[in-house]
Short mmCIF file of N, CA and C in Angstrom, two decimals:
data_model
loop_
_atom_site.label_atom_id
_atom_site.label_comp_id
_atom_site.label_asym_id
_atom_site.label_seq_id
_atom_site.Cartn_x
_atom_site.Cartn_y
_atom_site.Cartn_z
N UNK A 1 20.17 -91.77 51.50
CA UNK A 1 20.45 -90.88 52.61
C UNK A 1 19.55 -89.65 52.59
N UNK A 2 18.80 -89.42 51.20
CA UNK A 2 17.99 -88.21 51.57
C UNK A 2 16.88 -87.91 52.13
N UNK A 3 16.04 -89.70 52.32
CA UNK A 3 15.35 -89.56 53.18
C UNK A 3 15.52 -89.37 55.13
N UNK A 4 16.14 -88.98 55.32
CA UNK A 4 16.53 -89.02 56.68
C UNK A 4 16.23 -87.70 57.45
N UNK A 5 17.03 -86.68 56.61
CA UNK A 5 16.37 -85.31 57.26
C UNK A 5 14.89 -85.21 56.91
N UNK A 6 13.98 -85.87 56.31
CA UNK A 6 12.69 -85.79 56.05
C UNK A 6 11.90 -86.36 57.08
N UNK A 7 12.19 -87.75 57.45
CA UNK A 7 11.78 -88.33 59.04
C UNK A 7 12.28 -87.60 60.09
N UNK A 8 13.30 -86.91 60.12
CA UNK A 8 13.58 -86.19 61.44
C UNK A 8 12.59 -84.55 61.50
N UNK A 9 12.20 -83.98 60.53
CA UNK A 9 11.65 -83.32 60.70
C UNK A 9 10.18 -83.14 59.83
N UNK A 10 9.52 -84.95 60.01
CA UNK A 10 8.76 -85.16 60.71
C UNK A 10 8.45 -85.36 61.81
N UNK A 11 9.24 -85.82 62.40
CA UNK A 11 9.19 -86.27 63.77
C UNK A 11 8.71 -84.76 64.42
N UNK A 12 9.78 -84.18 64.39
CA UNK A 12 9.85 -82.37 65.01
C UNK A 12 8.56 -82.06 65.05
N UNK A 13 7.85 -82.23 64.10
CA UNK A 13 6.59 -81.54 63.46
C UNK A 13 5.32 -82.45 64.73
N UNK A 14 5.44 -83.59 64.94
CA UNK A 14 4.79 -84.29 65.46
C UNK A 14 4.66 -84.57 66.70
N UNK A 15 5.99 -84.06 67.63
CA UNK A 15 6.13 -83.68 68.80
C UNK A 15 4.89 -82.67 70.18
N UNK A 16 4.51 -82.93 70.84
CA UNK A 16 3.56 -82.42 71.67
C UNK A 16 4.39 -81.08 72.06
N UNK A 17 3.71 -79.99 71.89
CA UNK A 17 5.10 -78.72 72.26
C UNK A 17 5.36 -78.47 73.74
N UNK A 18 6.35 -78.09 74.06
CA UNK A 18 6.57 -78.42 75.59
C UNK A 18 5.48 -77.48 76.48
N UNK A 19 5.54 -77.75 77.74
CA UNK A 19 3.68 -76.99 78.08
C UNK A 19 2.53 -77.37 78.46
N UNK A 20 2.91 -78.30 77.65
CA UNK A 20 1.42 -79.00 77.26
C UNK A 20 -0.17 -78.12 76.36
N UNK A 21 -0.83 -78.64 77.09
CA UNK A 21 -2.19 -77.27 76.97
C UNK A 21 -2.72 -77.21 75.57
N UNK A 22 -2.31 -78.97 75.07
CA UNK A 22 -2.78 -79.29 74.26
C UNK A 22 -3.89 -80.65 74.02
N UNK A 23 -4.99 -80.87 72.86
CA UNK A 23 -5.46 -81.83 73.34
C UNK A 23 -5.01 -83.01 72.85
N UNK A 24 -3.46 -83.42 72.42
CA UNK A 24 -2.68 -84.50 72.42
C UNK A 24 -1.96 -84.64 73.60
N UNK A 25 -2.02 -84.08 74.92
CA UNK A 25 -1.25 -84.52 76.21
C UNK A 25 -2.12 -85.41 76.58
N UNK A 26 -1.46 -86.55 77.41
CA UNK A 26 -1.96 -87.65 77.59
C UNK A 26 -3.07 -87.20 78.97
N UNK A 27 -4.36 -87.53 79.04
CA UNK A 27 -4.82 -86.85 80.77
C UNK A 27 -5.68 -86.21 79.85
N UNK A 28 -5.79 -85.20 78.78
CA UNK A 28 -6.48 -84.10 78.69
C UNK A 28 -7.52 -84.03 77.72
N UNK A 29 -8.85 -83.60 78.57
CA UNK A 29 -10.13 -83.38 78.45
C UNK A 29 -10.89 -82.22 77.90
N UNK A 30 -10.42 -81.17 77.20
CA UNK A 30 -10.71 -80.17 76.75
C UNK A 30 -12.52 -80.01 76.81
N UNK A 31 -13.16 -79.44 77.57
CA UNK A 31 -14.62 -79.01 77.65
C UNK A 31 -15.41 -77.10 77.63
N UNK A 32 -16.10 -77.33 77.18
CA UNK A 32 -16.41 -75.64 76.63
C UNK A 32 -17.20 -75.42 77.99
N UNK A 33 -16.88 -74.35 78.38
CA UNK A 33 -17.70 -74.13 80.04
C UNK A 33 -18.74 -72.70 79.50
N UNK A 34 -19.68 -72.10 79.68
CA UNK A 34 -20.58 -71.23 78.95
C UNK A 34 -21.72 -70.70 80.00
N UNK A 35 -21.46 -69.23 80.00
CA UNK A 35 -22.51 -68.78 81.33
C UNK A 35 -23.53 -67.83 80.18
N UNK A 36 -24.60 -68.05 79.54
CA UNK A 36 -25.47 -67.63 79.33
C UNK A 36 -26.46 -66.26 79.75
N UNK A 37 -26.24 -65.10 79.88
CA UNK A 37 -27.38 -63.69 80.93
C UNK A 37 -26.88 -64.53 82.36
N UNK A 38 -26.46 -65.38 82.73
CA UNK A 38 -25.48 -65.92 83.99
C UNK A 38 -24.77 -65.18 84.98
N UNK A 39 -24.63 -64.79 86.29
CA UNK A 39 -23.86 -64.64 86.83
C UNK A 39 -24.05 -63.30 87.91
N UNK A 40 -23.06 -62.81 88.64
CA UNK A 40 -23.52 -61.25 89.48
C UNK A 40 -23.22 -60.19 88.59
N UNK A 41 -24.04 -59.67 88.29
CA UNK A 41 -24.24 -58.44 87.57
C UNK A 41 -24.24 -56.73 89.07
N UNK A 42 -22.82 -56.41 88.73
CA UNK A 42 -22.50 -55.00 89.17
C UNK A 42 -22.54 -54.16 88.16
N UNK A 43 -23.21 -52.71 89.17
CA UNK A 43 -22.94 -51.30 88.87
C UNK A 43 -22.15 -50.53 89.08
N UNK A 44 -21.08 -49.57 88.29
CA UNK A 44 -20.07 -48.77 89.15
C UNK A 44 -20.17 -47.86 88.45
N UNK A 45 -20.25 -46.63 89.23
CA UNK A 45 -21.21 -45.54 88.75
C UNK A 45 -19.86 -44.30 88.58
N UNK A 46 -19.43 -44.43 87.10
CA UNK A 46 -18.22 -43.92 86.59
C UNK A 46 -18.12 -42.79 86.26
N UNK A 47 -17.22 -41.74 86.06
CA UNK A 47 -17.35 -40.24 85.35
C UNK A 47 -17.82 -40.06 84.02
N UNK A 48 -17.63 -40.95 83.58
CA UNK A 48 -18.12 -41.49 81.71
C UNK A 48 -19.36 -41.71 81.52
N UNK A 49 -19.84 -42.83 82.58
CA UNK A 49 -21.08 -43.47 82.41
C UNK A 49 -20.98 -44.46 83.26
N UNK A 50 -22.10 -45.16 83.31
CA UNK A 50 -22.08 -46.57 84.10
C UNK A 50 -21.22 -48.24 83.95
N UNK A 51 -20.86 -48.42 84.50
CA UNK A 51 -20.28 -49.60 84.05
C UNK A 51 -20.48 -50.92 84.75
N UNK A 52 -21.53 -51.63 83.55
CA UNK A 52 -22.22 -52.88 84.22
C UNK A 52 -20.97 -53.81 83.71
N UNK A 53 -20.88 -54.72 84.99
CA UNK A 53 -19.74 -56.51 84.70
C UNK A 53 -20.77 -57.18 85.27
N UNK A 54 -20.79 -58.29 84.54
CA UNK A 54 -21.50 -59.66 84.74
C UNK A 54 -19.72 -60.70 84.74
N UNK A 55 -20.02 -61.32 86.62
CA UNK A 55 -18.87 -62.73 86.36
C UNK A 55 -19.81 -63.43 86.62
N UNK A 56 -19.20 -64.87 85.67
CA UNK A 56 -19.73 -65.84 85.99
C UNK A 56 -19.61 -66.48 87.19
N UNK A 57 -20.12 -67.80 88.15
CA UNK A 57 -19.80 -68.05 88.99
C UNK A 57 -18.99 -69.32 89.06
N UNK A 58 -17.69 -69.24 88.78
CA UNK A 58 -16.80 -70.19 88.28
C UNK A 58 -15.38 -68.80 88.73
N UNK A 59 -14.42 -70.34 88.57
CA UNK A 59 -13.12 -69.68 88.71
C UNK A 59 -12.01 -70.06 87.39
N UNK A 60 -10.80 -69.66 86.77
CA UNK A 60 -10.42 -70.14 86.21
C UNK A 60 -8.91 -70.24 86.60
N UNK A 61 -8.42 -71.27 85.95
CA UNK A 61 -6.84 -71.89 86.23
C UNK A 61 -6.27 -71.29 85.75
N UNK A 62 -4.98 -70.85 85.65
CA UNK A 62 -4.10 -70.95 84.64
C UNK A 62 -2.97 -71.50 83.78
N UNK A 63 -3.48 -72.82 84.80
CA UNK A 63 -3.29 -74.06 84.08
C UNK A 63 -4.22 -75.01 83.22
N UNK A 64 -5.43 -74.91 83.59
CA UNK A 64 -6.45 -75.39 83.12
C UNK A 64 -7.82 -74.82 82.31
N UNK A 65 -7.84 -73.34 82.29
CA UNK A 65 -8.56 -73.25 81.60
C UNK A 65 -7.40 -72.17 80.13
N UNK A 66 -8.73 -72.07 79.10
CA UNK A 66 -8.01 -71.24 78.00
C UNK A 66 -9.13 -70.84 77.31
N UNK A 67 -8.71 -69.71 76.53
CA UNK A 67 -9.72 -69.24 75.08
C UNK A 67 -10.83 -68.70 75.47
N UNK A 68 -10.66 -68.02 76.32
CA UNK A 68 -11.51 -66.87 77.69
C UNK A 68 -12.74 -66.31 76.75
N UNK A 69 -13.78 -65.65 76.59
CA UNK A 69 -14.44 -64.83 75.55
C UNK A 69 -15.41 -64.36 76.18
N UNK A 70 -15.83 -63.72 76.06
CA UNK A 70 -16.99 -63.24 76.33
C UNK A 70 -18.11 -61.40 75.53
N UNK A 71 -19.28 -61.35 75.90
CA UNK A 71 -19.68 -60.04 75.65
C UNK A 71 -20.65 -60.18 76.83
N UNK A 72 -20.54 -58.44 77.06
CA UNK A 72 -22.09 -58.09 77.31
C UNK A 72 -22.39 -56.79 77.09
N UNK A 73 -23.59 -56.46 76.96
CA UNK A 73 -24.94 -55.52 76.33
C UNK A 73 -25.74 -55.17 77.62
N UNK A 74 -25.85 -53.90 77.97
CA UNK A 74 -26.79 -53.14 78.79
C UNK A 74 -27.56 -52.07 77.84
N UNK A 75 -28.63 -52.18 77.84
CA UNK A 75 -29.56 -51.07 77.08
C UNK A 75 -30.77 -50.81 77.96
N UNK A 76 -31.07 -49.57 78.38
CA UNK A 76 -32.09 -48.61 78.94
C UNK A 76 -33.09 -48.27 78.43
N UNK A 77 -34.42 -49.16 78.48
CA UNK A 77 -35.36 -48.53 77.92
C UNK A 77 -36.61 -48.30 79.14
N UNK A 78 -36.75 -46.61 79.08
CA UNK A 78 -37.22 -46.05 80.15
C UNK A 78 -36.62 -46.52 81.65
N UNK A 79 -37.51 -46.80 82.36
CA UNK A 79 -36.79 -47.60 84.15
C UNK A 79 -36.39 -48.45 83.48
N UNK A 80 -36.10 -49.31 82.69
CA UNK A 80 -35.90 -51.06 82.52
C UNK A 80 -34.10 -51.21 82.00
N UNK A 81 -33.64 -51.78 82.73
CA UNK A 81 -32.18 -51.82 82.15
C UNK A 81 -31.97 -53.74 81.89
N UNK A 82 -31.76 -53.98 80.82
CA UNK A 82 -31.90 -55.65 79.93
C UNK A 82 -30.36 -55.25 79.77
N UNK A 83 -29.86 -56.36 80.83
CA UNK A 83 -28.44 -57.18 80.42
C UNK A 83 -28.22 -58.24 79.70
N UNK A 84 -27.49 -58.53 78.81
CA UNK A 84 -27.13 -59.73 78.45
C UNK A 84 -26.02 -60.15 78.14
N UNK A 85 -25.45 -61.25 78.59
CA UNK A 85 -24.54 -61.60 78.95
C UNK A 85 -23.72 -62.93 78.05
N UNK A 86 -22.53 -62.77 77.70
CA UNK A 86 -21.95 -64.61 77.35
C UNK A 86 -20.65 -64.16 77.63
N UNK A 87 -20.05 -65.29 78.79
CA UNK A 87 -19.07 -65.87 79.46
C UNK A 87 -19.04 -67.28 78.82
N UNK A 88 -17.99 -67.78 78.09
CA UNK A 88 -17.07 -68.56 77.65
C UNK A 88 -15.46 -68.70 78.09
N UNK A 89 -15.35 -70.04 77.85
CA UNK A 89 -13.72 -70.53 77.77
C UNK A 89 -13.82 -72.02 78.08
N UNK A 90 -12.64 -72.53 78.03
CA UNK A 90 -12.34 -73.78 77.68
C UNK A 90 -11.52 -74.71 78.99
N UNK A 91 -12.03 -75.44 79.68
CA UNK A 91 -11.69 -76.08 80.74
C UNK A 91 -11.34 -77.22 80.63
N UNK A 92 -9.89 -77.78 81.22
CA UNK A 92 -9.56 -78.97 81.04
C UNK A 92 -10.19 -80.46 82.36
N UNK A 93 -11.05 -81.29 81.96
CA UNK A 93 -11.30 -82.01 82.87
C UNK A 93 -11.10 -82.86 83.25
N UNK A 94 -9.78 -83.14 82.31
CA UNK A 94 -8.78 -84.14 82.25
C UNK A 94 -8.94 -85.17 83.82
N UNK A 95 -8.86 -86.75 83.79
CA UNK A 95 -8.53 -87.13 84.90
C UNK A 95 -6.68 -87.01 85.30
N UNK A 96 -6.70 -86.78 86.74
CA UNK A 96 -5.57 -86.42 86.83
C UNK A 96 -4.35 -85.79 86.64
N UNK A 97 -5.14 -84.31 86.07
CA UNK A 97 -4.92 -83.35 84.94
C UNK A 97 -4.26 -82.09 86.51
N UNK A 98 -3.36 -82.08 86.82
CA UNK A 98 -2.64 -81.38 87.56
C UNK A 98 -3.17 -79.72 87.36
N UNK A 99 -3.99 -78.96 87.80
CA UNK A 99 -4.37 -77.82 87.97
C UNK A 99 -4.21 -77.06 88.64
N UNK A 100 -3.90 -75.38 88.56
CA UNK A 100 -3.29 -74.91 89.74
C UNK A 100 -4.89 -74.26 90.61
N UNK A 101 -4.31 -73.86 91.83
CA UNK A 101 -5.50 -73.80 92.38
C UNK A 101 -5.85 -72.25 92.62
N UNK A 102 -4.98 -71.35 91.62
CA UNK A 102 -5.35 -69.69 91.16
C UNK A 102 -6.67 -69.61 90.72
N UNK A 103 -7.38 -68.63 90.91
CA UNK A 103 -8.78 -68.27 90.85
C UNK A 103 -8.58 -67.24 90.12
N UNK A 104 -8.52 -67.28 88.83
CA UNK A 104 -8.77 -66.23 87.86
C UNK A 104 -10.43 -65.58 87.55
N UNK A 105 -11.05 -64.57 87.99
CA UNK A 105 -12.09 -64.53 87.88
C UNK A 105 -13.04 -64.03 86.51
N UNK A 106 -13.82 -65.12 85.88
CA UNK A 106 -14.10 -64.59 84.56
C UNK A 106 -15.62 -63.35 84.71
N UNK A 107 -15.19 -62.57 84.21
CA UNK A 107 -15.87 -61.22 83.73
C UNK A 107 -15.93 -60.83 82.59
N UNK A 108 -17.16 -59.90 82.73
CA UNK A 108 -17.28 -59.36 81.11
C UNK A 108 -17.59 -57.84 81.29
N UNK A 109 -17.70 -56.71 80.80
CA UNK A 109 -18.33 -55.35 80.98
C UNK A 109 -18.85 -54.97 80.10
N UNK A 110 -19.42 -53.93 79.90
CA UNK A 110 -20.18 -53.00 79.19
C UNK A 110 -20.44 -51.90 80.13
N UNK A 111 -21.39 -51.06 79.36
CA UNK A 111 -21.66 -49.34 79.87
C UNK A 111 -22.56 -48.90 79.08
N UNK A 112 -23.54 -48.32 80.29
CA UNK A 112 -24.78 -47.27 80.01
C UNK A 112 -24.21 -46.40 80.35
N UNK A 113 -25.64 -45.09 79.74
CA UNK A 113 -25.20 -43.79 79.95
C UNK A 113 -25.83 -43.44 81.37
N UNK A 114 -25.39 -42.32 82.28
CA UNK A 114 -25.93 -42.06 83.06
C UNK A 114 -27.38 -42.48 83.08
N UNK A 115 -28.00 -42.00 84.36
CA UNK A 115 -29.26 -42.35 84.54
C UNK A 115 -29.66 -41.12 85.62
N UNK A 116 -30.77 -41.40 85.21
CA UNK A 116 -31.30 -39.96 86.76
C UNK A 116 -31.51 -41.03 87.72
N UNK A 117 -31.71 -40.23 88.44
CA UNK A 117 -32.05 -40.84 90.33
C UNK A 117 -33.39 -41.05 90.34
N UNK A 118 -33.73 -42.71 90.97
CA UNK A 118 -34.94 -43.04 90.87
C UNK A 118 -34.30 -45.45 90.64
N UNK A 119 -35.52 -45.50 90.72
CA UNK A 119 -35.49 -46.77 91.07
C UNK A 119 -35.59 -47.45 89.53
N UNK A 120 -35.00 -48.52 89.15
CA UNK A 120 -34.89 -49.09 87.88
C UNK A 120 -34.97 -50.70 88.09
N UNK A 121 -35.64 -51.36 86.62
CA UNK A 121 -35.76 -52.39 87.02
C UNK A 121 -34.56 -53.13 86.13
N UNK A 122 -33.75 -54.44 86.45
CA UNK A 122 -32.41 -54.76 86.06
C UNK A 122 -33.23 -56.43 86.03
N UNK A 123 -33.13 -56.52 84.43
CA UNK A 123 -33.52 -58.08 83.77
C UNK A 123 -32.15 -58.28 83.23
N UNK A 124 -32.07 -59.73 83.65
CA UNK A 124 -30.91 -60.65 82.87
C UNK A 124 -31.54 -62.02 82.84
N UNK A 125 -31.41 -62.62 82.01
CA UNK A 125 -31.64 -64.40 81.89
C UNK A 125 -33.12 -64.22 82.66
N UNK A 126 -34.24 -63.97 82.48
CA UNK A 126 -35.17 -63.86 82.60
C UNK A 126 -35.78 -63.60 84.15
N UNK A 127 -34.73 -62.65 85.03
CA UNK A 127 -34.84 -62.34 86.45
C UNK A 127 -34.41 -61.11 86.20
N UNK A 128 -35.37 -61.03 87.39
CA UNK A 128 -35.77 -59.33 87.62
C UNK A 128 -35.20 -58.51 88.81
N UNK A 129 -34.58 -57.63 89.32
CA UNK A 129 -34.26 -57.12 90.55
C UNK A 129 -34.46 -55.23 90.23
N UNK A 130 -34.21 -54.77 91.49
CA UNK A 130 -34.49 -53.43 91.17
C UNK A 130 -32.76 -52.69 91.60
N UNK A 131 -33.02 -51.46 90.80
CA UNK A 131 -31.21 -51.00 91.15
C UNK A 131 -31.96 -49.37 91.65
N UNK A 132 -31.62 -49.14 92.59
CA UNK A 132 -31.45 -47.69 92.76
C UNK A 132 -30.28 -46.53 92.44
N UNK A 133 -30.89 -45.37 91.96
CA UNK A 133 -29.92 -44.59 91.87
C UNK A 133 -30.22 -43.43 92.31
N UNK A 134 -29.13 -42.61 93.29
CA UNK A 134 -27.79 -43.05 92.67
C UNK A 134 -27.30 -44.70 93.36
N UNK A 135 -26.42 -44.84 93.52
CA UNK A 135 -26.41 -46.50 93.23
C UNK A 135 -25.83 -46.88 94.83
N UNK A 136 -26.46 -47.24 95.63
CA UNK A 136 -25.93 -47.66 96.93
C UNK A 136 -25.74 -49.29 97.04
N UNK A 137 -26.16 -49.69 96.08
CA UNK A 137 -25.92 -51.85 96.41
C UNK A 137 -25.93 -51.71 95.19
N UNK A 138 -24.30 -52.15 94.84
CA UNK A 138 -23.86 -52.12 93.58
C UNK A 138 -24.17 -53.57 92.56
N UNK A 139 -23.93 -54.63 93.40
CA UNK A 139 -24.45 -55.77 92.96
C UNK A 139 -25.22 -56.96 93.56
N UNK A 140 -25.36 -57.41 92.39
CA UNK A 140 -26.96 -58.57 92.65
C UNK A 140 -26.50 -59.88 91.89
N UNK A 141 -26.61 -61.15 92.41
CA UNK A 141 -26.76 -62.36 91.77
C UNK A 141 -27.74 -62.67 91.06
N UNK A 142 -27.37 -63.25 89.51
CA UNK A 142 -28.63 -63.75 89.05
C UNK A 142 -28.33 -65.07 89.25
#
């Protein structure tokens, strides 16, 4: 008889937890989605300092995606402002994988320091655009 509570909580242990949003549910495709210096890169020209967001151009579920991550890096050298960017997370591509159709939008930020007024050049992923300041067209697609 003492093996018995030992199979039952194995069993417990072995159970899919309710939810799902795991990659033992039957349907599910777990894939790494990854935006690289990727995406529209805005300026918002703050009391602190500047504050550059790069989103990627993707949406996320909140049923289907997970494990969100990201960084990004703005550094000013002379006119030249070099973004760089990584947007991560984890998308299910499960066939027949029930997803809701919420648009969570993935972003990342960072912040420069002020800047004087005058025209600057804004590199990400190896594209170039120009930003004026003070800042009247806040953002640009790369």
């Amino acid at each position: 008889m003492r093996p018995l509570p030992l199979i039952g909580l194995l069993f417990a242990c072995s159970e899919t937890p309710a939810g799902g949003g795991t990659d033992e549910t039957s349907g599910d495709d777990w894939q790494l989605v990854s935006y690289l210096d990727e995406g529209t890169v805005c300026f918002d020209d703050q009391a602190a300092a500047i504050v550059v967001s790069v989103t990627a151009p993707d949406c996320l579920s909140s049923s289907c995606s997970r494990e969100f991550g990201g960084d990004c890096e703005a550094a000013l050298d002379g006119t030249v402002i070099t973004v760089t960017s990584e947007i991560t997370w984890e998308q299910n591509v499960g066939e027949d994988v029930p997803c809701t159709d919420d648009c969570g939008i993935p972003t990342v930020t960072c912040a420069i320091a002020h800047m004087a007024d005058g025209t600057y050049t804004v590199r990400i992923g190896g594209v170039e655009s120009t930003l004026e300041v003070p800042i009247t067209e806040p953002c640009y697609p790369y």
